[in-house]
PDB file of C-alpha atoms in Angstrom:
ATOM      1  CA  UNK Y   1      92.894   4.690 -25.712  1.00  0.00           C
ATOM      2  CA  UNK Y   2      95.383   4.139 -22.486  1.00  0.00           C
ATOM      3  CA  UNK Y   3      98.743   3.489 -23.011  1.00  0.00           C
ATOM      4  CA  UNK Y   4     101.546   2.644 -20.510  1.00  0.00           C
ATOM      5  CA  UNK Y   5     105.334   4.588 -20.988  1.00  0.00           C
ATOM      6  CA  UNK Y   6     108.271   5.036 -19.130  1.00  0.00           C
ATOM      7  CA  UNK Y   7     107.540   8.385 -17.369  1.00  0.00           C
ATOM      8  CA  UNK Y   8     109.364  11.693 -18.657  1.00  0.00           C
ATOM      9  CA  UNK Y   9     110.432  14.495 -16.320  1.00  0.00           C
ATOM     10  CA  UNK Y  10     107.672  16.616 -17.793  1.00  0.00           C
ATOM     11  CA  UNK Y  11     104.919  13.786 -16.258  1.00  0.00           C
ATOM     12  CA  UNK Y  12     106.155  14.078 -12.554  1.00  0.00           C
ATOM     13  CA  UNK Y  13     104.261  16.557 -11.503  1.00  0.00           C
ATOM     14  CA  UNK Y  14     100.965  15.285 -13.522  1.00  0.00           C
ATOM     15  CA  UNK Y  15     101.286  11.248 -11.695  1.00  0.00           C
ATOM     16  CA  UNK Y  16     101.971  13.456  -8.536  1.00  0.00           C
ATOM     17  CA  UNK Y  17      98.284  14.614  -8.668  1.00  0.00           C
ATOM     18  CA  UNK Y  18      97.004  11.698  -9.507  1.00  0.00           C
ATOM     19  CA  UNK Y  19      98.934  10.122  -6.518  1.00  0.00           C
ATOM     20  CA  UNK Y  20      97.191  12.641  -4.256  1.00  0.00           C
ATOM     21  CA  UNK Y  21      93.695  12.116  -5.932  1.00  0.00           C
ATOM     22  CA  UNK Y  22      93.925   8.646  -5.616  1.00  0.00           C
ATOM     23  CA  UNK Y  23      95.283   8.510  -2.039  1.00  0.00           C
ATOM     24  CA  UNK Y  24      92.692  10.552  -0.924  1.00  0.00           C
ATOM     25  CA  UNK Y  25      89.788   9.120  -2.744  1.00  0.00           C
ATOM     26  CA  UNK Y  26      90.670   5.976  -1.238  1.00  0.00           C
ATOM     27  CA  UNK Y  27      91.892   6.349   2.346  1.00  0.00           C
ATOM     28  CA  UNK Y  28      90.057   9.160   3.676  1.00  0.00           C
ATOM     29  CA  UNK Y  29      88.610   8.256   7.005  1.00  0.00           C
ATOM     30  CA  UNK Y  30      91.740   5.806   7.117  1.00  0.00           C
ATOM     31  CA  UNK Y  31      94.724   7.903   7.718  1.00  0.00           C
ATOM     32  CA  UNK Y  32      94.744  10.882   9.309  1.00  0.00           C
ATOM     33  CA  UNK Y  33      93.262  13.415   7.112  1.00  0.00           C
ATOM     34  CA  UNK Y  34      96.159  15.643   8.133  1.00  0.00           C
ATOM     35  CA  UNK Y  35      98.833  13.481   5.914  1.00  0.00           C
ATOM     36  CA  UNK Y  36      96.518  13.539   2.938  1.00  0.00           C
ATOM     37  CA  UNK Y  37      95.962  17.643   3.098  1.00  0.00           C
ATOM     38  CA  UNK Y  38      99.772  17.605   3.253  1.00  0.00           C
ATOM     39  CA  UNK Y  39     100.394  15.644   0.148  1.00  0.00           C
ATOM     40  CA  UNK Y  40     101.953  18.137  -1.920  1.00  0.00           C
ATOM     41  CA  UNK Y  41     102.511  16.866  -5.683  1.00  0.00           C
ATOM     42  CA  UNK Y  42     105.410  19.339  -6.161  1.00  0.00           C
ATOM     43  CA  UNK Y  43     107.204  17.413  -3.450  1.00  0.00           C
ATOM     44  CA  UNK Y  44     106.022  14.312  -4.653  1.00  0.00           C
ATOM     45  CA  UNK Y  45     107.359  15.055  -8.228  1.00  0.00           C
ATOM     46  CA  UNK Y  46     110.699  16.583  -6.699  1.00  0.00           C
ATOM     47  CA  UNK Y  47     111.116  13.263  -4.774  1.00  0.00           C
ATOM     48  CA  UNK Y  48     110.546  10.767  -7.784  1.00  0.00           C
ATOM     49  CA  UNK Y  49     113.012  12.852  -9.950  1.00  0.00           C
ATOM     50  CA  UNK Y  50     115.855  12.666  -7.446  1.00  0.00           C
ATOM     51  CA  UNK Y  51     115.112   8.970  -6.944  1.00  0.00           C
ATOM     52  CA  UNK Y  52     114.761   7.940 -10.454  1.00  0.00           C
ATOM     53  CA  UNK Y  53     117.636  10.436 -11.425  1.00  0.00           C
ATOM     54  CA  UNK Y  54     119.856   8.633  -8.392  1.00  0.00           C
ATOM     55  CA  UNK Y  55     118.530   4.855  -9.840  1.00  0.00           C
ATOM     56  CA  UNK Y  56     116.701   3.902  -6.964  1.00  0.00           C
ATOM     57  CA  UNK Y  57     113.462   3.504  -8.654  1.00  0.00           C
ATOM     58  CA  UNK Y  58     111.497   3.400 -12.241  1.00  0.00           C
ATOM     59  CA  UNK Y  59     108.130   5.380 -12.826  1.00  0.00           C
ATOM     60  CA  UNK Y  60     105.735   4.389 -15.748  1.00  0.00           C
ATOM     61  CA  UNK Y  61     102.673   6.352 -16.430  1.00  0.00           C
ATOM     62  CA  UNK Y  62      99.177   5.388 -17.674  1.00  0.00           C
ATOM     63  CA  UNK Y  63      98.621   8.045 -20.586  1.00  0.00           C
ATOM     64  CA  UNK Y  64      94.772   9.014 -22.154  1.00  0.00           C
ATOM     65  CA  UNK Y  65      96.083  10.704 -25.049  1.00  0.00           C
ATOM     66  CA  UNK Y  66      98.455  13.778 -23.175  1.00  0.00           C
ATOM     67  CA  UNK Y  67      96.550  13.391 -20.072  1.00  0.00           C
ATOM     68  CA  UNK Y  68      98.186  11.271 -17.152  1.00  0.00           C
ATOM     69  CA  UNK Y  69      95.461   8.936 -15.383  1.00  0.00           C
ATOM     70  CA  UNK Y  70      98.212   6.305 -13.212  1.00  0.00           C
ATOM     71  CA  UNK Y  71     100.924   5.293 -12.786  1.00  0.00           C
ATOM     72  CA  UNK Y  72     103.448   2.868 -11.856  1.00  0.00           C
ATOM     73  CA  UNK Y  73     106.738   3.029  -9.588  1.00  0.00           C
ATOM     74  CA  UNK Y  74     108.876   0.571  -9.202  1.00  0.00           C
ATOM     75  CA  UNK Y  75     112.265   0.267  -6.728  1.00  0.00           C
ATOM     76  CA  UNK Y  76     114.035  -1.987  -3.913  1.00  0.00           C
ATOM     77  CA  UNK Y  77     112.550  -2.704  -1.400  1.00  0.00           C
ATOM     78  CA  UNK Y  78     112.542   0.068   1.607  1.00  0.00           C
ATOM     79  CA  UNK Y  79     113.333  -2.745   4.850  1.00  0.00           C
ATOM     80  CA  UNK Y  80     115.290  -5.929   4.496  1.00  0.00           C
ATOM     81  CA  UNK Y  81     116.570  -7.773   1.795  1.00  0.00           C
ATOM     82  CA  UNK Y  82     115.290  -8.536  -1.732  1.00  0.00           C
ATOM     83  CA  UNK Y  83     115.469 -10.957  -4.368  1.00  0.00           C
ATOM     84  CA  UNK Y  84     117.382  -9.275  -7.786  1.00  0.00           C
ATOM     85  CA  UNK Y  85     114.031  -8.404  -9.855  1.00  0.00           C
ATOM     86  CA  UNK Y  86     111.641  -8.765  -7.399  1.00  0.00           C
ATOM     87  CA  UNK Y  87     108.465  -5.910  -7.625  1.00  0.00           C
ATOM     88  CA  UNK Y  88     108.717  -4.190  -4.330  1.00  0.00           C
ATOM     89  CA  UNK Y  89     106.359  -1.587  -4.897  1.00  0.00           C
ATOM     90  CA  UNK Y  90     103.580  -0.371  -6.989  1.00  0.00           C
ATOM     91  CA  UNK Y  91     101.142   2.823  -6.702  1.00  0.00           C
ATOM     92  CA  UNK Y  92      97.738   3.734  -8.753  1.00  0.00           C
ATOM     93  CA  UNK Y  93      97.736   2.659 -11.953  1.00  0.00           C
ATOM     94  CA  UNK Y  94      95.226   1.897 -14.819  1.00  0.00           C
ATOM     95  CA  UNK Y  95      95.506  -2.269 -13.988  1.00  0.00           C
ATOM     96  CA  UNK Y  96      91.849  -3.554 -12.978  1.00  0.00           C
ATOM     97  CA  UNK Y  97      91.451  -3.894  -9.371  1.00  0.00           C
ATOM     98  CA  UNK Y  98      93.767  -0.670  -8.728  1.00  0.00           C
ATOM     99  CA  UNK Y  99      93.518   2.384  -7.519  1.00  0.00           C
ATOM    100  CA  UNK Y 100      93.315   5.031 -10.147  1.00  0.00           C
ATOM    101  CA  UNK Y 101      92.044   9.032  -9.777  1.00  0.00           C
ATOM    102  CA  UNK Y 102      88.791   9.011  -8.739  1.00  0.00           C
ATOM    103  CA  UNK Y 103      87.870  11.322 -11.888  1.00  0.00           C
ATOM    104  CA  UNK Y 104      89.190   8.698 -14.612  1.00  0.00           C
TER     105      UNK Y 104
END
């Protein structure tokens, strides 16, 4: 059974890797393979906390029992203006039609 949560410090590091996983699963061949073998999901993870801990942005995880398989972030929008409550962004999650870990 999947369920969807706020994310928790201790699942950084865990949506990290499945950021990485699904990034390159999905654009190998379209990048350059040099950015995905430089994703590091301790930096990832490190990034997210100081965002979310500074407010800039929300993180919700897709949970199989205690194992992380997407997730969610959410935040203003990086250029321009935005509307108050508009989705700027989202990243692999567990919705059909998105990008999830290639080993879910």
């Amino acid at each position: 059974m999947l369920s969807v949560r706020a994310a928790r410090a201790a699942d950084l590091y865990d949506a990290a890797v499945v950021r990485v996983a699904s990034w390159r699963g999905a654009f190998t061949g379209l990048v350059p393979q040099e950015f995905l073998d430089g994703m590091d999901p301790a930096k990832i993870a490190a990034g997210w906390q100081d965002s979310i801990t500074a407010g800039r942005s929300r993180l919700y995880v897709v949970a199989a029992g205690d194992r992380i398989v997407g997730y969610a972030g959410v935040g203003p929008a990086r250029e321009g203006p935005s509307e108050a409550g508009e989705l700027t962004r989202c990243s692999s999650t567990r919705i059909p039609g998105a990008p999830t870990q290639p080993a879910c």
